[in-house]
CSV table of C-alpha atoms and ligand atoms in Angstrom, one decimal:
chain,number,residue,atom,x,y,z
A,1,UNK,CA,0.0,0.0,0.0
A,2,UNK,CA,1.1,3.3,-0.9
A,3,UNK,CA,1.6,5.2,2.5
A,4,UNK,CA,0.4,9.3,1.6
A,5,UNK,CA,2.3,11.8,3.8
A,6,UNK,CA,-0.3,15.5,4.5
A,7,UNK,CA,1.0,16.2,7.7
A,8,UNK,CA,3.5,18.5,6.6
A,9,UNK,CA,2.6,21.5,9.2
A,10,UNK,CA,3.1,18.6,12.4
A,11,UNK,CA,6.6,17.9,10.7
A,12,UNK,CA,8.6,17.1,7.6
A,13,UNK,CA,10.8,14.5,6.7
A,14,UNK,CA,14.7,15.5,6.1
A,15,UNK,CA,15.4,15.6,2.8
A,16,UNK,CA,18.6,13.4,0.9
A,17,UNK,CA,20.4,17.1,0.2
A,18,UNK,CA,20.4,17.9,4.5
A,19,UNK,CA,21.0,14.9,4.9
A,20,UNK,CA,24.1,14.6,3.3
A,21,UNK,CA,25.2,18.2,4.3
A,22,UNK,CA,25.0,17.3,8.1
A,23,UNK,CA,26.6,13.6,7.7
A,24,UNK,CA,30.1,14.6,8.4
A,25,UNK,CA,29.2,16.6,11.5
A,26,UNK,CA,28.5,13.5,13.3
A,27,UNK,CA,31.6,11.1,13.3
A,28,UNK,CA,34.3,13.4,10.7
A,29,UNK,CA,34.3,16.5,12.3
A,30,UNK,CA,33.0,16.5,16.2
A,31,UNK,CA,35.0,19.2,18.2
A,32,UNK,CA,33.0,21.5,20.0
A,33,UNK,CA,32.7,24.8,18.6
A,34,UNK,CA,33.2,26.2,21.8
A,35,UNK,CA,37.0,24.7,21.9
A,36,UNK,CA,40.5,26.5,20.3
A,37,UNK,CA,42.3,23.5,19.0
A,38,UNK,CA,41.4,22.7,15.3
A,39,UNK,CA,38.8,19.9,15.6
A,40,UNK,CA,36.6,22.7,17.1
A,41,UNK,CA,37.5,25.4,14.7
A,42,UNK,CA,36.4,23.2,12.0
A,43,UNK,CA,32.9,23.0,14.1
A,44,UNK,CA,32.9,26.7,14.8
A,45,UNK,CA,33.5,27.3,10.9
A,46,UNK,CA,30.2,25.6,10.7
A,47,UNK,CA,27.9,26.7,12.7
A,48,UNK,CA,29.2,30.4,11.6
A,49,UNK,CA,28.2,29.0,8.1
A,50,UNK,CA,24.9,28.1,8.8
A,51,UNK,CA,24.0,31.1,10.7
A,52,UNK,CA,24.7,33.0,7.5
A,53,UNK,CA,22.8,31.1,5.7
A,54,UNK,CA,19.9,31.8,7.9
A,55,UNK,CA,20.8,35.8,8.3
A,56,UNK,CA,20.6,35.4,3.9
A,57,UNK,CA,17.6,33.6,4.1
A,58,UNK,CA,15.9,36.5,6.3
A,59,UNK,CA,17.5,39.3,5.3
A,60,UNK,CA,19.4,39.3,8.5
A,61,UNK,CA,23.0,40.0,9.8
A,62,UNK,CA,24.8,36.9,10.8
A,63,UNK,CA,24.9,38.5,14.5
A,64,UNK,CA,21.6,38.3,15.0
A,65,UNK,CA,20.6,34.7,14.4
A,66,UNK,CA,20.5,32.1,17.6
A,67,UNK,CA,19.9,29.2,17.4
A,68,UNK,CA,17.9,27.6,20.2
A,69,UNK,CA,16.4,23.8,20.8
A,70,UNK,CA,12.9,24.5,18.6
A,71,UNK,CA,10.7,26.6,17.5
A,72,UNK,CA,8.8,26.1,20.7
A,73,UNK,CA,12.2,27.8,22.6
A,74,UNK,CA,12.2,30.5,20.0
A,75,UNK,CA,8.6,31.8,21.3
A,76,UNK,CA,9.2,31.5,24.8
A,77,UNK,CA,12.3,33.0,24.8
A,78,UNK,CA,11.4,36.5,22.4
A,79,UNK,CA,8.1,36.7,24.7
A,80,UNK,CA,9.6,36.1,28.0
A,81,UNK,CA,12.7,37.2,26.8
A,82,UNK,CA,11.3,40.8,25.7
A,83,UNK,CA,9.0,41.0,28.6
A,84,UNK,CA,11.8,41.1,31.3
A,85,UNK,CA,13.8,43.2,29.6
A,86,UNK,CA,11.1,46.1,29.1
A,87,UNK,CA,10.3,45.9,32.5
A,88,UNK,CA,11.0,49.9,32.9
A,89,UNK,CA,8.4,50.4,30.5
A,90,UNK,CA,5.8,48.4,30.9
A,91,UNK,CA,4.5,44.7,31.6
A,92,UNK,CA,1.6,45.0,28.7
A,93,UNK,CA,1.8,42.4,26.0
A,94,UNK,CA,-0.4,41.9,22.5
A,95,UNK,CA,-1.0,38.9,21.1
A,96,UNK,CA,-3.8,36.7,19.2
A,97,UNK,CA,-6.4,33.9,20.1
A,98,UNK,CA,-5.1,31.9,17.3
A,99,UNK,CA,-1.1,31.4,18.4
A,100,UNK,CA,0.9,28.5,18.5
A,101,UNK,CA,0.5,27.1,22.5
A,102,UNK,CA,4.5,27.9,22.4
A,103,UNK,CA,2.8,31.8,23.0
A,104,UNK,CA,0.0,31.1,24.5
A,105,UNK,CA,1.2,29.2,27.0
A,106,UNK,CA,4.1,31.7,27.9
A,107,UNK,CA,1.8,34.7,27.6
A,108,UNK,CA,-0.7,33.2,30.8
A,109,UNK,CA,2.4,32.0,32.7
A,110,UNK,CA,3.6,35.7,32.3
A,111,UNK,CA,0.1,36.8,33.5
A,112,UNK,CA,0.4,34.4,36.8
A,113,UNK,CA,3.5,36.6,36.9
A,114,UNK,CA,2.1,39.9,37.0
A,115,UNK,CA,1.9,40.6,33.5
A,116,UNK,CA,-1.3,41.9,31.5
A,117,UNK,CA,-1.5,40.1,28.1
A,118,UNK,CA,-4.1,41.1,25.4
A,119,UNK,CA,-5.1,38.4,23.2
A,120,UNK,CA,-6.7,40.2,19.9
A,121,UNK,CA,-10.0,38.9,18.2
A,122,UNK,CA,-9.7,37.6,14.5
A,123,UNK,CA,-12.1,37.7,11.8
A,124,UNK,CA,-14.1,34.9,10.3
A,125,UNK,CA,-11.2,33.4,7.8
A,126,UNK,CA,-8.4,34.1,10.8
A,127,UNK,CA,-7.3,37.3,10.1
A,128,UNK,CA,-6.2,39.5,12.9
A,129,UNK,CA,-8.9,42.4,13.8
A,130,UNK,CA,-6.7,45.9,13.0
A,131,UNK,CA,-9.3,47.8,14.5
A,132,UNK,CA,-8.7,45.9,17.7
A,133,UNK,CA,-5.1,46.2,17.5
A,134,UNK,CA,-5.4,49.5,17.5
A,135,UNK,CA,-7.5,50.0,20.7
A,136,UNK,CA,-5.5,47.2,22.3
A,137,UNK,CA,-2.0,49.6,22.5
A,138,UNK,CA,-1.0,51.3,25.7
A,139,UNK,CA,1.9,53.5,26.8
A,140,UNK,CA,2.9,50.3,28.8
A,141,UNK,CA,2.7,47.9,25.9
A,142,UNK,CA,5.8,46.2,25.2
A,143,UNK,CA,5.8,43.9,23.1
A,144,UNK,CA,3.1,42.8,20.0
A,145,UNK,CA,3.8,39.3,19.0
A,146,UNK,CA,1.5,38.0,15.6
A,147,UNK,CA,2.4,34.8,13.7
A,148,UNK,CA,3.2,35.2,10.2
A,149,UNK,CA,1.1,32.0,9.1
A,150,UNK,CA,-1.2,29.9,11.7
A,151,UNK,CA,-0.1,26.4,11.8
A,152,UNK,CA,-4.1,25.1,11.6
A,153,UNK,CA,-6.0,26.9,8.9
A,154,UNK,CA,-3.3,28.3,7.2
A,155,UNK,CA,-4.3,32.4,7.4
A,156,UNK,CA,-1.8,34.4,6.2
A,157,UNK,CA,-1.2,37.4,8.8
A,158,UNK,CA,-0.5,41.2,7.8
A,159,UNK,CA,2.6,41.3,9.5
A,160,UNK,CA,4.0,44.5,7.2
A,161,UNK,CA,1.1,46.2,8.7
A,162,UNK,CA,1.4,45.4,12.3
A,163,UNK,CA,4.9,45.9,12.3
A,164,UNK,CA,4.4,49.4,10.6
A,165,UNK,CA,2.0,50.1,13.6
A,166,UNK,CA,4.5,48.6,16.1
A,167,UNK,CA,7.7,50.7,15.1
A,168,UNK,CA,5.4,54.1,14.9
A,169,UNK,CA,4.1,53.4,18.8
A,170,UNK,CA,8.1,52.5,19.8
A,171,UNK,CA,6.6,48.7,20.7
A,172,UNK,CA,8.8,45.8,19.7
A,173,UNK,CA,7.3,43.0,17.0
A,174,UNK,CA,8.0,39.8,17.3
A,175,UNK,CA,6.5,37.2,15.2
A,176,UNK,CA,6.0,33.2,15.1
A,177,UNK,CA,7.2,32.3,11.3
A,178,UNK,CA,7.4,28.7,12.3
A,179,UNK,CA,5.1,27.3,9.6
A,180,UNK,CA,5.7,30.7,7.1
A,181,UNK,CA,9.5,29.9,6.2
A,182,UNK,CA,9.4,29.0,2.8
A,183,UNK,CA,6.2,29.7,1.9
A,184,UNK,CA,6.6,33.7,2.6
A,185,UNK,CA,10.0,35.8,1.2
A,186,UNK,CA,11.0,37.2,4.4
A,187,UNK,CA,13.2,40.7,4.5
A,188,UNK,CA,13.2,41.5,8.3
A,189,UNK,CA,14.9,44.9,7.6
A,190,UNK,CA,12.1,46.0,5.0
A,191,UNK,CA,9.4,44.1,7.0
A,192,UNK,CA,10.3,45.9,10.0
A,193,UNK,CA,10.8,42.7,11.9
A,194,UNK,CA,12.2,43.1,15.5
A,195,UNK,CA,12.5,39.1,16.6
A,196,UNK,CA,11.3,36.1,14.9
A,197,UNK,CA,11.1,32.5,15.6
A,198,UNK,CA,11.3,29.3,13.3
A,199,UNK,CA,11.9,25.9,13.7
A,200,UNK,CA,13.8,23.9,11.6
A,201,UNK,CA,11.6,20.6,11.4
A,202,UNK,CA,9.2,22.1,9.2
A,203,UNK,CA,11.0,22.9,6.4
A,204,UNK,CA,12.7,19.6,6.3
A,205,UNK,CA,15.7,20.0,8.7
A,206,UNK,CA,16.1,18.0,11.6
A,207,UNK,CA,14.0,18.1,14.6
A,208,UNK,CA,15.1,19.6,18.0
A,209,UNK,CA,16.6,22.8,16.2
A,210,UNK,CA,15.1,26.3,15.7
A,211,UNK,CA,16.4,30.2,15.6
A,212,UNK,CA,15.6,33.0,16.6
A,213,UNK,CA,16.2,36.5,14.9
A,214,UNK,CA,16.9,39.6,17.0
A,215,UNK,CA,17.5,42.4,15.6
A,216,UNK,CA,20.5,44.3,16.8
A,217,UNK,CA,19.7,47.0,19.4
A,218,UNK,CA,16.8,44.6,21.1
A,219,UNK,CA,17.8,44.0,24.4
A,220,UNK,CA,16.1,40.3,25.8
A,221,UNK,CA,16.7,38.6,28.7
A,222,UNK,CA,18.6,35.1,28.9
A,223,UNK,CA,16.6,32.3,29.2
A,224,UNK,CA,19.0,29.5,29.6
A,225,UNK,CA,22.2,30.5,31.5
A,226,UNK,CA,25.5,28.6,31.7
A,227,UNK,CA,28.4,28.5,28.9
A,228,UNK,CA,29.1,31.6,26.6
A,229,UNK,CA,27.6,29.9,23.3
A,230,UNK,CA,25.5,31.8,20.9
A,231,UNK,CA,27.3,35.4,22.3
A,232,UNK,CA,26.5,34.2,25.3
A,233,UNK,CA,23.1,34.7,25.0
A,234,UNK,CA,22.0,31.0,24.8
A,235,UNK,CA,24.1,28.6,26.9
A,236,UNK,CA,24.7,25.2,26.0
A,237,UNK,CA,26.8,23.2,23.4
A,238,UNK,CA,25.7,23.5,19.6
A,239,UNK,CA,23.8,21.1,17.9
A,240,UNK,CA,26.4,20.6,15.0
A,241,UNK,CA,25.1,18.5,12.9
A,242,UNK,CA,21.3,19.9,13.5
A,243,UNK,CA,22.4,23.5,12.9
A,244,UNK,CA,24.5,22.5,9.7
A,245,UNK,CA,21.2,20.9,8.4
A,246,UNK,CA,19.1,23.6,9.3
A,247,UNK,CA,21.4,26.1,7.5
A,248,UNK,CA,21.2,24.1,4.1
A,249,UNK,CA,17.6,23.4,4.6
A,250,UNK,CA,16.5,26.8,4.7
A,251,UNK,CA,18.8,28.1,2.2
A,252,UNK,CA,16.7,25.2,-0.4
A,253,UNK,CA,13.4,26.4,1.4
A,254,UNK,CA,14.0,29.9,0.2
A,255,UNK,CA,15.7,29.6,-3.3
A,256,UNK,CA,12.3,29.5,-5.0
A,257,UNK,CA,9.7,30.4,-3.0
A,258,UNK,CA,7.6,31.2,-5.8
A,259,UNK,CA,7.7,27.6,-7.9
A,260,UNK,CA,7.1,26.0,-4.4
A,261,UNK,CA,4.1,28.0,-4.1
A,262,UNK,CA,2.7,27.5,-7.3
A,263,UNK,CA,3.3,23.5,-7.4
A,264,UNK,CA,2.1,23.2,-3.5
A,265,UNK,CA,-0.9,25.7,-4.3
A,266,UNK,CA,-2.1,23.1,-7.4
A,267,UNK,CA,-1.9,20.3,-5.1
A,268,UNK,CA,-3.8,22.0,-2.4
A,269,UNK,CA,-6.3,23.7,-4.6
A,270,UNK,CA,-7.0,20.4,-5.9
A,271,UNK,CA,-7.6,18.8,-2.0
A,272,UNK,CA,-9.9,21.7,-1.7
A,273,UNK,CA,-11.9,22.1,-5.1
A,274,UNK,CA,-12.8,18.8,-4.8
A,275,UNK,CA,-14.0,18.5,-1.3
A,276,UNK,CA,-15.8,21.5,-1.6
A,277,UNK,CA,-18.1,20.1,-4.7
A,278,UNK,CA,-18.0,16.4,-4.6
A,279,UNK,CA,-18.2,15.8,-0.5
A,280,UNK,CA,-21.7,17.7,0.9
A,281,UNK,CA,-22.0,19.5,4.2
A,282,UNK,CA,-18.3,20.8,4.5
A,283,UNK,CA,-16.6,23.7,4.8
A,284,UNK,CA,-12.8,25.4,4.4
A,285,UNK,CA,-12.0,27.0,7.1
A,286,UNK,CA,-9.2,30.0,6.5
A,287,UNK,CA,-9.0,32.4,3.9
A,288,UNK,CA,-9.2,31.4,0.4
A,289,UNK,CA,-6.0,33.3,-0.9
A,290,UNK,CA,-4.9,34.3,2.3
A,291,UNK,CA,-3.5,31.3,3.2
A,292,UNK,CA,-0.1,29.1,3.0
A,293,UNK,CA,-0.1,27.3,-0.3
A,294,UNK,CA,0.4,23.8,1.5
A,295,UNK,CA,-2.9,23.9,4.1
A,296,UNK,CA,-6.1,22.5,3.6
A,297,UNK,CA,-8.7,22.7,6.1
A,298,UNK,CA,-12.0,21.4,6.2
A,299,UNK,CA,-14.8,20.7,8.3
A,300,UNK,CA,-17.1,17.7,7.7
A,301,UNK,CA,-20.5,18.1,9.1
A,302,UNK,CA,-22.3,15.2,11.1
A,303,UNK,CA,-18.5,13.7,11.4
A,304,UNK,CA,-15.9,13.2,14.6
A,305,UNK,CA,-12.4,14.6,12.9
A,306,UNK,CA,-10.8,11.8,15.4
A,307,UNK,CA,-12.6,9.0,13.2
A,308,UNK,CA,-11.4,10.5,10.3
A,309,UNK,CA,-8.2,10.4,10.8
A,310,UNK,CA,-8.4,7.0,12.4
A,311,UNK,CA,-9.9,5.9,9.5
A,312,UNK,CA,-7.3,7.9,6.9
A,313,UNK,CA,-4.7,6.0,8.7
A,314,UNK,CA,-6.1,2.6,7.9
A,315,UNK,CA,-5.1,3.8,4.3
A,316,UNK,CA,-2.0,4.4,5.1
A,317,UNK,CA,-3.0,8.6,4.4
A,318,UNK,CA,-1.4,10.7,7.5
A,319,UNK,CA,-3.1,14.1,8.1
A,320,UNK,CA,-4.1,16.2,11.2
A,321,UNK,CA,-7.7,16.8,12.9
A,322,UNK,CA,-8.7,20.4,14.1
A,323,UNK,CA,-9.3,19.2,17.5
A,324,UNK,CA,-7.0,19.0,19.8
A,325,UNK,CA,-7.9,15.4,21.1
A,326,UNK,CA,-5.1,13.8,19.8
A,327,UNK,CA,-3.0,15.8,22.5
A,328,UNK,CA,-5.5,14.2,25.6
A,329,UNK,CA,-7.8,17.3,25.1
A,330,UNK,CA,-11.3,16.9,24.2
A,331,UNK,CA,-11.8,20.8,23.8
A,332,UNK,CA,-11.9,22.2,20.1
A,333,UNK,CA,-9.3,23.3,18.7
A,334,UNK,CA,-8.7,27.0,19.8
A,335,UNK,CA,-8.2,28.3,16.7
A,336,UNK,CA,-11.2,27.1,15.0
A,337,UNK,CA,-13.3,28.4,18.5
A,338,UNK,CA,-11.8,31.7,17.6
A,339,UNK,CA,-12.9,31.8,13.8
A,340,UNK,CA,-16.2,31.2,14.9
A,341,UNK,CA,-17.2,27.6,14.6
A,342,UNK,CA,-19.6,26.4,16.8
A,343,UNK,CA,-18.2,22.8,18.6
A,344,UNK,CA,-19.9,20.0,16.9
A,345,UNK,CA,-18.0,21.7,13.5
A,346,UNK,CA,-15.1,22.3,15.0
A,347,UNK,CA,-14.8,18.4,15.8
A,348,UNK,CA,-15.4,17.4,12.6
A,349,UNK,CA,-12.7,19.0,10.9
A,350,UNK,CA,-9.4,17.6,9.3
A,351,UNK,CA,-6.1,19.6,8.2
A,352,UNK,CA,-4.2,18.1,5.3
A,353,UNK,CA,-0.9,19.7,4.9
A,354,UNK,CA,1.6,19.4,2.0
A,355,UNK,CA,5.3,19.7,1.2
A,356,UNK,CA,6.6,19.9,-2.9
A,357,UNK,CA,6.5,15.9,-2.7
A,358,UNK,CA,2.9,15.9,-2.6
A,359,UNK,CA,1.3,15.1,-6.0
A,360,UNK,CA,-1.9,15.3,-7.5
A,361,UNK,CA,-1.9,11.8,-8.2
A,362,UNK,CA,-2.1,11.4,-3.7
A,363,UNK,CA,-4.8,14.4,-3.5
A,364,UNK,CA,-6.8,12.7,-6.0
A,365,UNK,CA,-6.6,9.7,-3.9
A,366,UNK,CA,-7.0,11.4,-1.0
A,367,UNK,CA,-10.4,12.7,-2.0
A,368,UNK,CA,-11.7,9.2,-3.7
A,369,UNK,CA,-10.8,7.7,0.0
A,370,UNK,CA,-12.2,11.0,2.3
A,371,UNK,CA,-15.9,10.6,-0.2
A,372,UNK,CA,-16.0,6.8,1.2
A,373,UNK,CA,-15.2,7.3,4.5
A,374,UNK,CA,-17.5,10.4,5.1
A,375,UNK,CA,-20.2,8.3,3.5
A,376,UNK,CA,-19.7,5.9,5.5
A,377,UNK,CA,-19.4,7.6,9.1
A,378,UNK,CA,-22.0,9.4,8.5
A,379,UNK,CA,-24.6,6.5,7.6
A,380,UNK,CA,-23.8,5.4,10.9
A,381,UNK,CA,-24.3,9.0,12.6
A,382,UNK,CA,-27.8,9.5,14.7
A,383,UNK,CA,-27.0,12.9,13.9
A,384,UNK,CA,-26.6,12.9,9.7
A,385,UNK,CA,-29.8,10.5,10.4
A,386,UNK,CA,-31.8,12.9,12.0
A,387,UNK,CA,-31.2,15.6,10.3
A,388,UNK,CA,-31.7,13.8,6.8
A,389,UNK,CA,-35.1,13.0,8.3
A,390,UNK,CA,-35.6,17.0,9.2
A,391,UNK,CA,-35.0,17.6,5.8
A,392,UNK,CA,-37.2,15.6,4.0
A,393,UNK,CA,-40.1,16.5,6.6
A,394,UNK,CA,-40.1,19.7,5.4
B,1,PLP,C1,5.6,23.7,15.1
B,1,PLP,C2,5.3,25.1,15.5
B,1,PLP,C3,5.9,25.7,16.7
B,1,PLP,C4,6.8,24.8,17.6
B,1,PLP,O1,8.0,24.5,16.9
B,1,PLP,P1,8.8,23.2,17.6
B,1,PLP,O2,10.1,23.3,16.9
B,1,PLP,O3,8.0,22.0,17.2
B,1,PLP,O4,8.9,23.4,19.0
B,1,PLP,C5,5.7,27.0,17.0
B,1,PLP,N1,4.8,27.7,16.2
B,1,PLP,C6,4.2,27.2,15.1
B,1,PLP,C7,3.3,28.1,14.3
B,1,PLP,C8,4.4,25.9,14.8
B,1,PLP,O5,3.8,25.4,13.7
């Protein structure tokens, strides 16, 4: 059986050309950069590489990349990071309903701290309220933090925009670009980026490795103290071989962003066309062209997204569901809450994400196998029953 891969946004695989970049890095050449003699100058003369590469990709200079453990480090650290160090000013914070739990989370730990976080409103396709961002700022607001690209349905954010508003009212802007790296050309400089995060996992580096941007002149406070790696600004011993494959991966993520869009966007438009006509009762939830050229996110009435998947995998098709139940939660996902579907939709609703080795070929498949499982949950479904019963009554 032909095993289908549209979980791209949960993680991707490492592709042959990272691989072989960060091969020697494990058994050739092992020093740690850290050390003077050669076998850790020939370490140090790679991670330097790779943080160029990454400083290129962004826009950036070399001295403001770090890298960090994930993506998920990244956020905690620009938030926290930013939070403590603008203590003089203020301990207000802006955010959105729809961010990665890596903000979330450190935004209401910072409130048990003491700290006031506003979490802004989007509209129905995901796209942050402007209107609200404006009333949200304070003379004690810190720090706005906005993801370029949601990791669930896909919205695209107007991070130009907020950043423009940002840098008028003096307030840092940091944003989650986890899922937006090589999908979105970004130029921190001309974007008016302060900080931003992104993980290296999803644009087919390994996991366990991330960087952060920070532009020069932001001051943020350490989060993990000990040696005096990364400027000493982010203790402990490189990844080597991780960072070397990050470096190469986003330098092939970013060499043609546009023919990545246009052959993920196919794929995608495909999932999505189809759905929409030949599978009743369902919705996209997102934007229509707002939205990152590999997600697809639907909602299936009268279904459980949890059976879905169940049953996808049966097929051997990976993909996500827009609840959060596979994490031991039965709530909804938050983002879908926050977009405006009511709970029963929100359950029923499946994310299928794609990298340039999805074909048409798999979404075609991926269709012919979603029409026979819908049909078939729902047959068995006292609530599809019922309401097919309502409908003919009247
Ligand atoms: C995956 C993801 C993260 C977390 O990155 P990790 O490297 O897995 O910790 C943060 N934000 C977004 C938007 C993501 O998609």
């Amino acid at each position: 059986m032909e095993r289908i891969y549209m979980d791209n946004a949960a993680t991707t695989r490492v592709t042959e050309p990272v691989m072989e970049a960060m091969q020697p890095y494990f058994c050739e050449i092992f020093g740690n950069p850290m050390s003077v003699h050669s076998f850790g100058r020939e370490s140090r003369k790679a991670v330097e590489n790779a943080r160029r590469q990454v400083a290129t990709a962004l826009g950036a200079q070399p001295n403001e990349i770090y890298f960090t453990g994930c993506g998920t480090e990244s956020d905690n650290w620009a938030v926290r990071g930013a939070a403590y160090a603008n203590l003089k000013k203020g301990r207000h914070i802006i955010t959105t309903q729809i961010e990665h739990h890596a903000i979330l989370h450190t935004c209401e730990q910072l409130e048990k701290e003491g700290f006031e976080v506003t979490y802004l409103p989007v509209d129905e396709f995901g796209i942050v309220r402007m209107d609200a961002l404006a009333k949200a700022i304070r003379p004690d607001t810190t720090l706005i933090s906005v993801m370029a690209a949601n990791n669930e349905i896909g919205t695209i954010q107007p991070i130009e925009e907020i950043a423009k508003i940002a840098k008028e009212k003096g307030i840092l802007f940091h944003t989650d670009a986890v899922q937006a790296i090589g999908s979105i050309a970004f130029d921190v400089k001309a974007m008016g980026i302060d900080m931003l995060s992104l993980s290296g996992h999803k644009f087919h580096a390994p996991k366990g490795v991330g960087a952060l941007y920070v532009r020069n002149g932001v001051k943020l406070q350490r989060l993990i103290n000990g040696g005096a790696q990364e400027r000493t600004q982010r203790a402990g011993t490189e990844n080597l071989a991780s960072i070397v494959g990050l470096g190469k991966a986003i330098e092939l993520a970013t060499a043609n962003i546009a023919a990545h869009n246009t052959q993920l966007s196919l794929v995608r438009d495909r999932l999505i066309d189809r759905i929409l006509t030949e599978i009743p009762y369902t919705r996209l939830n997102g934007h229509r062209t707002q939205r990152l050229p590999g997600n697809c996110n639907i909602s299936f009435q009268f279904i459980e997204g949890e059976s879905l998947l169940l049953s996808l995998d049966i097929k051997g098709i990976a993909a996500s569901s827009g609840s959060a139940c596979t994490s031991g939660s039965l709530d909804p996902s938050h983002v879908l809450l926050a977009i405006g579907l009511p709970h029963e939709i929100a359950h029923g609703s499946l994310r299928l994400s794609l990298s340039e080795e999805n074909t048409l070929d798999q979404a075609d498949k991926v269709v012919d196998a979603l029409k026979e499982i819908v049909a078939r949950l729902r047959s068995m479904s006292p609530l599809y029953d019922e309401f097919l019963q309502q409908s003919s009554a009247e």
